[in-house]
Short mmCIF file of C-alpha atoms and ligand atoms in Angstrom, two decimals:
data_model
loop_
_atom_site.label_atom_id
_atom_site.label_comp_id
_atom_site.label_asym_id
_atom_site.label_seq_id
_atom_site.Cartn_x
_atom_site.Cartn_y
_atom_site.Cartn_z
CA UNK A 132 -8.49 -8.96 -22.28
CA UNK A 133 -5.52 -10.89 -23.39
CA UNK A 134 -1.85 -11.42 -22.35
CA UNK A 135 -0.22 -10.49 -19.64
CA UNK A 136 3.19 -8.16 -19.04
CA UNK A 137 6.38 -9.66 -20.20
CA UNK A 138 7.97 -8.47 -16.89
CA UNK A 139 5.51 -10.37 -14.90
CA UNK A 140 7.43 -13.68 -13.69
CA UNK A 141 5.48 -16.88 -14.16
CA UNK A 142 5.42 -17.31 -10.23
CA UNK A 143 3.24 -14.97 -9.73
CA UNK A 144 0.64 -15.01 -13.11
CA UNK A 145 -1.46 -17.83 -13.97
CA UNK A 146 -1.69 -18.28 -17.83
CA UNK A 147 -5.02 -19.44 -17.63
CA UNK A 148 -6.04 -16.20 -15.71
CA UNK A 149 -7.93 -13.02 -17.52
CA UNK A 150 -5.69 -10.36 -18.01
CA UNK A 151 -5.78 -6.55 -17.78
CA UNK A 152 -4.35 -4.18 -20.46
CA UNK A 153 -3.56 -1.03 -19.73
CA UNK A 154 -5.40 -0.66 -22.29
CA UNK A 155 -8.40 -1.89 -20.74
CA UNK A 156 -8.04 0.11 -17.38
CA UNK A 157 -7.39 3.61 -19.45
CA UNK A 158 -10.58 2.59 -20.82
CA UNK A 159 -11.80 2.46 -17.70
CA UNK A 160 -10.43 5.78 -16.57
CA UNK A 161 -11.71 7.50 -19.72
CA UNK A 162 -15.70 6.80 -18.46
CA UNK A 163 -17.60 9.38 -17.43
CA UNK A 164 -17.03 9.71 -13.62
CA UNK A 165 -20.89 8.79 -12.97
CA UNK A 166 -20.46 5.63 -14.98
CA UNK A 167 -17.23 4.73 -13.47
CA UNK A 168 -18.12 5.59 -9.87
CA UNK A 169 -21.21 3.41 -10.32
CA UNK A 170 -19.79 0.52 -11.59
CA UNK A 171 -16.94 0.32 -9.29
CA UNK A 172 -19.52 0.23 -6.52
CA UNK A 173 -21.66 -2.86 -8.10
CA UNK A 174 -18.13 -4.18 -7.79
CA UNK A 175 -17.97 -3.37 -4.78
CA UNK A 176 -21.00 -5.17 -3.41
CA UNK A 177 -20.49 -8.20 -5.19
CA UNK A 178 -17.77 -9.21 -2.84
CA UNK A 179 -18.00 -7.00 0.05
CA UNK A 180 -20.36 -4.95 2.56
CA UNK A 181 -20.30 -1.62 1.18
CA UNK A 182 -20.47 -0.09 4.66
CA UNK A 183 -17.81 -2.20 6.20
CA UNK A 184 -13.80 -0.50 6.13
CA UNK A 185 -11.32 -2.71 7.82
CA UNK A 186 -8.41 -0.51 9.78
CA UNK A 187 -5.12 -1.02 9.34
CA UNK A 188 -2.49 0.65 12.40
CA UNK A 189 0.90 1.34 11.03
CA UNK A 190 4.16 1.76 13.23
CA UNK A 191 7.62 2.43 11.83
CA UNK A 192 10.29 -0.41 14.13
CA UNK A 193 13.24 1.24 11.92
CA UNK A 194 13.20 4.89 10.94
CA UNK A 195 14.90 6.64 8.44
CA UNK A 196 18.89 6.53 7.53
CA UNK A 197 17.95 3.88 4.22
CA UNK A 198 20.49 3.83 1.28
CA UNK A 199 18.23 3.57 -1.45
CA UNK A 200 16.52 7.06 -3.45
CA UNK A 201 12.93 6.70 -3.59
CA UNK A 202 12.34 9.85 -4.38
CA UNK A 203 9.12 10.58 -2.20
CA UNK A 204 10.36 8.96 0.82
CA UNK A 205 11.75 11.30 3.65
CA UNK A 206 13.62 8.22 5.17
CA UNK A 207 16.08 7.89 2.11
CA UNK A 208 19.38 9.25 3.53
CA UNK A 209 20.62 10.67 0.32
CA UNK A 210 17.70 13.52 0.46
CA UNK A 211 17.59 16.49 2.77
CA UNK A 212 14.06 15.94 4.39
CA UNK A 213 14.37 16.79 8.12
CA UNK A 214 14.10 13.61 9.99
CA UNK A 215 15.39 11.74 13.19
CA UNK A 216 17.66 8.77 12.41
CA UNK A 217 16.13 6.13 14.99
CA UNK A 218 17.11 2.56 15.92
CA UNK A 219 15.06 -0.37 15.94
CA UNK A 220 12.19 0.01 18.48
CA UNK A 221 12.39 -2.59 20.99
CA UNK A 222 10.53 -5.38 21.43
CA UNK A 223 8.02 -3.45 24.51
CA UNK A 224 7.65 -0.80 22.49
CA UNK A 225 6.51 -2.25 19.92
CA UNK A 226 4.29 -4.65 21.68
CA UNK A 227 2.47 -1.27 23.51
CA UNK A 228 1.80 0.45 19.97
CA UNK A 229 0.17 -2.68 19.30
CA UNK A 230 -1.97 -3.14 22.21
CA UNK A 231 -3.30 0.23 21.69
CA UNK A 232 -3.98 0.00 18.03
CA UNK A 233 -6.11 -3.34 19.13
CA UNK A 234 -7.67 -1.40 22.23
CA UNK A 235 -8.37 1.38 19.40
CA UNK A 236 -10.32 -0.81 17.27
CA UNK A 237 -7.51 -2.13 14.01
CA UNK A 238 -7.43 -5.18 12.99
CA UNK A 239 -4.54 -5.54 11.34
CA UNK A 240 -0.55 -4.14 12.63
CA UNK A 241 1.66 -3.23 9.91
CA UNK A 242 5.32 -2.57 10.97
CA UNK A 243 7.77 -0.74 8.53
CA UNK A 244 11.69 -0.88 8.43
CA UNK A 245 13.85 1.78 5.90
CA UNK A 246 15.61 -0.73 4.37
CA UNK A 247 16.62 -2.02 0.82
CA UNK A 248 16.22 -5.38 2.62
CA UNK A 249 16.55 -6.90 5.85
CA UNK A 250 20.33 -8.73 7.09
CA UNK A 251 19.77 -11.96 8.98
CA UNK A 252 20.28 -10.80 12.31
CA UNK A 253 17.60 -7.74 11.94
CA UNK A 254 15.23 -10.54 10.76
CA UNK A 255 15.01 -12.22 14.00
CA UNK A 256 14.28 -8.80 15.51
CA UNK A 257 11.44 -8.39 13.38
CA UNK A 258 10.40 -12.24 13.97
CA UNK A 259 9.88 -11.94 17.38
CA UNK A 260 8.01 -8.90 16.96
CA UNK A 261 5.75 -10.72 14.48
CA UNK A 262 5.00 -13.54 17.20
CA UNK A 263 4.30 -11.62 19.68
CA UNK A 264 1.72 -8.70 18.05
CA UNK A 265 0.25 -12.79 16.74
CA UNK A 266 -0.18 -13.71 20.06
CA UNK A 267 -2.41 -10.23 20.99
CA UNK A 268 -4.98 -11.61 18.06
CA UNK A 269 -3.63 -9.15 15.74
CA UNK A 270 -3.57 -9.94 11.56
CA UNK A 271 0.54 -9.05 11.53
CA UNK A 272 2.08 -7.32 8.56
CA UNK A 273 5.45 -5.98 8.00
CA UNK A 274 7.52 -4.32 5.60
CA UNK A 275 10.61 -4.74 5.20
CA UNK A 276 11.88 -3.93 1.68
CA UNK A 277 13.71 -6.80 -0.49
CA UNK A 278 14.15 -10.26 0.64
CA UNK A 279 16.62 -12.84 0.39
CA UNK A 280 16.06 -16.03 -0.11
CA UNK A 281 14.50 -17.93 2.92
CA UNK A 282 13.69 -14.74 4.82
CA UNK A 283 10.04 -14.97 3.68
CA UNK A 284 9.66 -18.45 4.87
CA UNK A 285 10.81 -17.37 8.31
CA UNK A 286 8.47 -14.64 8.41
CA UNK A 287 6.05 -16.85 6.77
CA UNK A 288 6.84 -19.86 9.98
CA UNK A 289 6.95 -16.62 12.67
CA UNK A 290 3.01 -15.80 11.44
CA UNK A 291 3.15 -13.49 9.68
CA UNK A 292 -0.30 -12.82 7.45
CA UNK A 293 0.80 -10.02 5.14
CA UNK A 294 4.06 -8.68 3.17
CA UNK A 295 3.93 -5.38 2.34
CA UNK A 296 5.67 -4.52 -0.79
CA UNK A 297 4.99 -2.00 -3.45
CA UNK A 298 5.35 -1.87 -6.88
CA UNK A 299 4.55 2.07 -6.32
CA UNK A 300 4.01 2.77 -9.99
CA UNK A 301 4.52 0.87 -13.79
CA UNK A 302 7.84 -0.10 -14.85
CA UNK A 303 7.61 2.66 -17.31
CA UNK A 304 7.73 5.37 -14.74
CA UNK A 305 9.95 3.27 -11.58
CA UNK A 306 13.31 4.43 -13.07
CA UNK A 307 12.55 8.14 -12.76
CA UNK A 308 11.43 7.44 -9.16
CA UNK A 309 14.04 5.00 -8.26
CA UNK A 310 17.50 4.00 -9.52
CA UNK A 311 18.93 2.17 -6.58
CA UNK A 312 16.86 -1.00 -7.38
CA UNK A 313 14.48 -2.48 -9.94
CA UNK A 314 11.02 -3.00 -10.71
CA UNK A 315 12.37 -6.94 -11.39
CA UNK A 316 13.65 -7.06 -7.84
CA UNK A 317 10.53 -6.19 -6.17
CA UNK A 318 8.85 -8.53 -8.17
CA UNK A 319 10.91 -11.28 -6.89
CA UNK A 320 10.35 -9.94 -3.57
CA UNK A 321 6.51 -10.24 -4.47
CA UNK A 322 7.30 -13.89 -5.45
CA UNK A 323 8.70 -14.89 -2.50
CA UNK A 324 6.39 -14.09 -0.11
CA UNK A 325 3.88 -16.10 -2.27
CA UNK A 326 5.89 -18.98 -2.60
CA UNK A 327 6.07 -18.82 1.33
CA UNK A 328 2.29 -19.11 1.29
CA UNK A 329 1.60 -15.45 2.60
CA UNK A 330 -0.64 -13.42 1.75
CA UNK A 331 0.48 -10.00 -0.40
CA UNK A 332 -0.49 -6.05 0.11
CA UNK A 333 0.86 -4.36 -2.67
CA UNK A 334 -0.17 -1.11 -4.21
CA UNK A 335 1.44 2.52 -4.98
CA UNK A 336 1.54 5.88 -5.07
CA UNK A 337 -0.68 8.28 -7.41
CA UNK A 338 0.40 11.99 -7.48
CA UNK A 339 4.16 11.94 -8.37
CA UNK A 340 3.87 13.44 -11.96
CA UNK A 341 3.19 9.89 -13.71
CA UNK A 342 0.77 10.02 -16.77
CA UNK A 343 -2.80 8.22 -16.43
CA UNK A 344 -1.75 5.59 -18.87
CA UNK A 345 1.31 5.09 -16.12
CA UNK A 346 -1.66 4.59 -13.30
CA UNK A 347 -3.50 2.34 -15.67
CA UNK A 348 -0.10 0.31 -15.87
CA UNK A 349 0.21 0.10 -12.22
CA UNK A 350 -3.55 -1.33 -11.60
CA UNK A 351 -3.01 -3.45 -14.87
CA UNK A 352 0.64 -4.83 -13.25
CA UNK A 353 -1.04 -5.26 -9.82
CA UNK A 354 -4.62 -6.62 -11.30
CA UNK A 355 -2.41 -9.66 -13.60
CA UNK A 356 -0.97 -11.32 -10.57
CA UNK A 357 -2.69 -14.40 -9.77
CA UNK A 358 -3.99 -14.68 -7.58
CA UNK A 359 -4.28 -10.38 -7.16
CA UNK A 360 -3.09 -8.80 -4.02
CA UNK A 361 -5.27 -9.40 -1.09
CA UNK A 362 -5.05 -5.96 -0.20
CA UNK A 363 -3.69 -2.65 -2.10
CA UNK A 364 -2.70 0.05 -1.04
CA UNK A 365 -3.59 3.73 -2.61
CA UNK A 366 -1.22 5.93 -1.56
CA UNK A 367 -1.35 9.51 -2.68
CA UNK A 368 1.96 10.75 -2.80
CA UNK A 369 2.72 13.23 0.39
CA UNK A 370 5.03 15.52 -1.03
CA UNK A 371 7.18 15.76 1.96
CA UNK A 372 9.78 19.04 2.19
CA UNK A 373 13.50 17.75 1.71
CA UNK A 374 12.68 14.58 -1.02
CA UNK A 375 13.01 15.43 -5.05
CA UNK A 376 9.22 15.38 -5.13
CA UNK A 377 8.56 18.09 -3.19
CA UNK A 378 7.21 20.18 -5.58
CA UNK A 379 5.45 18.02 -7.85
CA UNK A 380 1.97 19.95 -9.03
CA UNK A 381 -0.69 18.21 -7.17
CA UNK A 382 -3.22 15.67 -8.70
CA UNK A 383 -6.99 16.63 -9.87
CA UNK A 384 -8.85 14.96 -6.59
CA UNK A 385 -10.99 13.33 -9.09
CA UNK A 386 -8.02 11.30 -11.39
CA UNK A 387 -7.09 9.50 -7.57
CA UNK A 388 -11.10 8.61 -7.03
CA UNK A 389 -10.92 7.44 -10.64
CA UNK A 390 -8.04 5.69 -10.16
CA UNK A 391 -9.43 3.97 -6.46
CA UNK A 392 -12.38 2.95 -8.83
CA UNK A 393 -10.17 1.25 -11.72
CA UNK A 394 -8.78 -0.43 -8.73
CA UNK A 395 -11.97 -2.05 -7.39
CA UNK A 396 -13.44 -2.85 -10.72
CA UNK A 397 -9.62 -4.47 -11.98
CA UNK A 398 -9.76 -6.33 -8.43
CA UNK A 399 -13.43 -7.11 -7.44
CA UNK A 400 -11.88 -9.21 -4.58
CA UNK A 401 -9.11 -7.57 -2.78
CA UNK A 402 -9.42 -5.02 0.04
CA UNK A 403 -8.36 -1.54 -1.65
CA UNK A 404 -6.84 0.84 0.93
CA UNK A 405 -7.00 4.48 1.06
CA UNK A 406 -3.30 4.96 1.91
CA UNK A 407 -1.06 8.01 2.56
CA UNK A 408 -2.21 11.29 2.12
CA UNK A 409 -5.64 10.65 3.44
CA UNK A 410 -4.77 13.89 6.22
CA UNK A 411 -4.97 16.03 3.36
CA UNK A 412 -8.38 15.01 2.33
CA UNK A 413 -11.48 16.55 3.08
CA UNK A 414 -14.28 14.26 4.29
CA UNK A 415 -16.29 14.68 1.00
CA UNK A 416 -13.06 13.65 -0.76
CA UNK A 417 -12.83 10.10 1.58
CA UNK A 418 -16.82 9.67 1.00
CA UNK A 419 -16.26 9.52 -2.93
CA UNK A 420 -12.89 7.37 -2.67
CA UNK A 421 -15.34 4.71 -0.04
CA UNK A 422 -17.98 5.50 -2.87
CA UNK A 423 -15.13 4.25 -5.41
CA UNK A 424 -14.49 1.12 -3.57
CA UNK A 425 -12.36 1.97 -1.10
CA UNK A 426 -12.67 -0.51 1.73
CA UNK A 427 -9.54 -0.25 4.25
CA UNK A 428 -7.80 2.23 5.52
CA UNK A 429 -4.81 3.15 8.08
CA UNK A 430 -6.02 3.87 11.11
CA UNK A 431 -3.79 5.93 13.56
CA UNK A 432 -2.90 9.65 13.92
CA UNK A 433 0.58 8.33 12.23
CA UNK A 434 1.82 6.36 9.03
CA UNK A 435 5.47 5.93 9.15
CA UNK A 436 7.14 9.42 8.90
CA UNK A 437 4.38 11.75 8.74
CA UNK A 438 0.70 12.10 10.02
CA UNK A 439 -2.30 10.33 9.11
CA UNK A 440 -5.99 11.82 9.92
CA UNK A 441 -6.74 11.86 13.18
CA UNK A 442 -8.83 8.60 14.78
CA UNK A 443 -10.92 11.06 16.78
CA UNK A 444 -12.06 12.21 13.05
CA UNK A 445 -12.44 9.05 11.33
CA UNK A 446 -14.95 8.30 13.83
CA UNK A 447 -16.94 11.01 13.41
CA UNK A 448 -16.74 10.67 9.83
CA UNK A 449 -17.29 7.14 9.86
CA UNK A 450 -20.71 7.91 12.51
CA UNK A 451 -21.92 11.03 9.30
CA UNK A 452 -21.67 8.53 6.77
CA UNK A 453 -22.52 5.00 8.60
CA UNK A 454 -19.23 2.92 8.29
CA UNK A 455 -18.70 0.56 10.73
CA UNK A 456 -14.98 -0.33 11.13
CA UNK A 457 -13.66 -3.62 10.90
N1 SAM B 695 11.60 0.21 2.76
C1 SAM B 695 10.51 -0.61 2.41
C2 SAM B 695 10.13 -0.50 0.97
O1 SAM B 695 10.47 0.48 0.32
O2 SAM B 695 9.42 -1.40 0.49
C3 SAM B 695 9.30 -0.40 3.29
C4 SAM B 695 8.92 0.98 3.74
S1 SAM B 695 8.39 2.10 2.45
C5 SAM B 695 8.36 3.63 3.33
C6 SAM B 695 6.70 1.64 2.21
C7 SAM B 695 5.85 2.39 1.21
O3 SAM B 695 5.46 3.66 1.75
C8 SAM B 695 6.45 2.77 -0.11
O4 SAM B 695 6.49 1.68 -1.00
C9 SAM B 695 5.48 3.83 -0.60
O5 SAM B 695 4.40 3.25 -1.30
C10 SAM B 695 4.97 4.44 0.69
N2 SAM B 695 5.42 5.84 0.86
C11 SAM B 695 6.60 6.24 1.35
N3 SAM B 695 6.71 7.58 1.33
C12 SAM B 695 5.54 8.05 0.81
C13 SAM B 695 5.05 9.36 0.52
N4 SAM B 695 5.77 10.44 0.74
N5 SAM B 695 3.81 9.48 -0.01
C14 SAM B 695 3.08 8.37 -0.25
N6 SAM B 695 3.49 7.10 0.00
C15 SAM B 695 4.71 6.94 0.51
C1 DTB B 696 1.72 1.67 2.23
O1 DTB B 696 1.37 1.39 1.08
N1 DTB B 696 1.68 2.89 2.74
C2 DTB B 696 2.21 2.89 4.09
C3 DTB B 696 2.54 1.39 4.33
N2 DTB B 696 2.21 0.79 3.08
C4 DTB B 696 3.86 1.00 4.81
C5 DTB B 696 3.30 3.87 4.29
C6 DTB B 696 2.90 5.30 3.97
C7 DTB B 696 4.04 6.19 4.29
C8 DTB B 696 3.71 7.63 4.12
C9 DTB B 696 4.85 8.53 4.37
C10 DTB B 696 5.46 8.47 5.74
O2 DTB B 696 4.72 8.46 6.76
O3 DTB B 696 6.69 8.48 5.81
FE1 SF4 B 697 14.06 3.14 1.77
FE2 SF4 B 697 11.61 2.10 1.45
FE3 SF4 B 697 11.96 4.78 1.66
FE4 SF4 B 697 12.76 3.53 -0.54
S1 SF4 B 697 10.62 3.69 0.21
S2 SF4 B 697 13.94 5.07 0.61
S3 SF4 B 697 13.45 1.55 0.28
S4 SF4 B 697 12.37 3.26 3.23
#
């Protein structure tokens, strides 16, 4: 498994580090789905208790009105998608959310701006915020889209544990998904917050029309950082009413527990997270992406915009199958 991606900057890759292909990972993919699915989950238990899912509470501080096009996002204001413009939460607001995410059993608080990037004085906002969900014994996360030079040492100094940024899909693919900013950017984003000593959660989306080889370019882009994301989200794309994506055909359930699987075996070490789109699943669907590797998930009966599966139900499914949340 040789070199690694020419886009990759040297901040983030070692050169003494194995590498992925895409190669390698569409190799992967190609296995039959016994062989695959088993393998993923020697992996799994390697590194990890194969029972234990650590839970993840989202809450959006900034909603919608962003200037950039992702095309599956319903908070880009250049698409129709029907959607309250909201101001930053305040700082009790956001403090509450958090205190019942911790009284509801997360671990973690991830808080989400529609940005491109954050301006100085939107920063402290978010700084404070990150200090005080700290201070409730929360792991603190945010994300905030692009960042400027010396915003992810303040976030870094405020203690924060995680930055949330997504490469969402291979280079290949981002410029038919994006055009208001580059793959290269977010990787310098990526590269800031680990030169500020944080720890990453990067991922991306599966189900917006890419090819498998573009998955396998994803997990191969993600998998070559060194060291690889501590945790990744797997988002399956929620085709939301109002964005270009909206009528994308959907994915063969199997090709995202394949890809959950490339992801575990690519990254042995990192917490893989069953993302977005995880309302939409049925339980047996969930069982084979844990079965996969899965190990995290986002606990809450919201993501950002849209819903997320009900905590009532992820207990009960969690009680069936013998997960005990972390
Ligand atoms: N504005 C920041 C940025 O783009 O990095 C942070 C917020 S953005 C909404 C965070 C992530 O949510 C995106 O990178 C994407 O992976 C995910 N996401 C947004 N809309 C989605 C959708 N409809 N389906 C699946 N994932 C989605
Ligand atoms: C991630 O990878 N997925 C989360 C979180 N990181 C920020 C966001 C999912 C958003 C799903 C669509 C919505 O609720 O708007
Ligand atoms: Fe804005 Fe982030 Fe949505 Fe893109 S994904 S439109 S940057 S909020």
């Amino acid at each position: 498994m040789p070199h690694a991606s020419a886009a990759t900057p040297a901040g983030l890759v070692s050169s003494a580090a194995p590498k992925w292909t895409t190669e390698d990972i569409e190799t992967l993919f190609a296995l039959p789905f016994n062989d695959l699915v088993y393998r993923a989950q020697q992996v799994q238990r390697q590194h990890f208790n194969a029972n234990d899912i650590q839970r993840s509470a989202l809450l959006s501080v900034k909603t919608g009105g962003c200037s950039e096009d992702c095309k599956y996002c319903s908070q880009s204001a250049r698409h129709e998608a029907k959607l309250e413009r909201e101001s930053m939460l305040e700082l009790d607001q956001v403090l509450a959310a958090a205190k019942a995410a911790k009284a509801g059993g997360a671990t973690r608080f991830c808080m989400g701006a529609a940005w491109r990037g954050p301006k100085d004085r939107d920063l402290e906002r978010v700084l404070d915020m990150v200090r005080s969900v700290k201070a409730l014994g929360l792991e603190t996360c945010v994300t905030l889209g692009l960042l400027r030079d010396g915003q992810a040492e303040k976030l870094a100094a405020a203690g924060l544990d995680f930055y949330n940024h997504n490469l969402d899909t291979a280079e290949e693919f981002y410029g038919e998904i994006v055009s208001t900013h580059t793959y290269a950017e977010r990787m310098a984003t990526l590269e800031k917050a680990r030169g500020a000593g944080m720890k990453i959660c990067c991922g991306g989306i599966i189900g917006m029309g890419e090819s498998r080889r573009i998955r396998a370019g994803l997990l191969a882009q993600l998998a070559n950082m060194d060291p690889a994301p501590e945790s990744v989200p797997i988002n399956h794309l929620i085709a939301i009413p109002g964005t270009p994506l909206e009528d994308v055909p959907p994915l063969d359930p199997f090709e995202f527990v394949r890809t959950i699987a490339c992801a575990r075996i690519s990254m042995p070490k990192s917490y893989v997270r069953l993302s977005a789109g995880r309302q939409g699943m049925s339980d047996e669907l969930q069982a084979l992406c844990f079965l996969a590797g899965a190990n995290s998930i986002f606990y809450g009966d919201k993501l950002l915009t849209t819903g997320n599966a009900e905590t009532g139900k992820d207990e009960a499914l969690f009680a069936r199958l013998g997960l005990r949340g972390v």
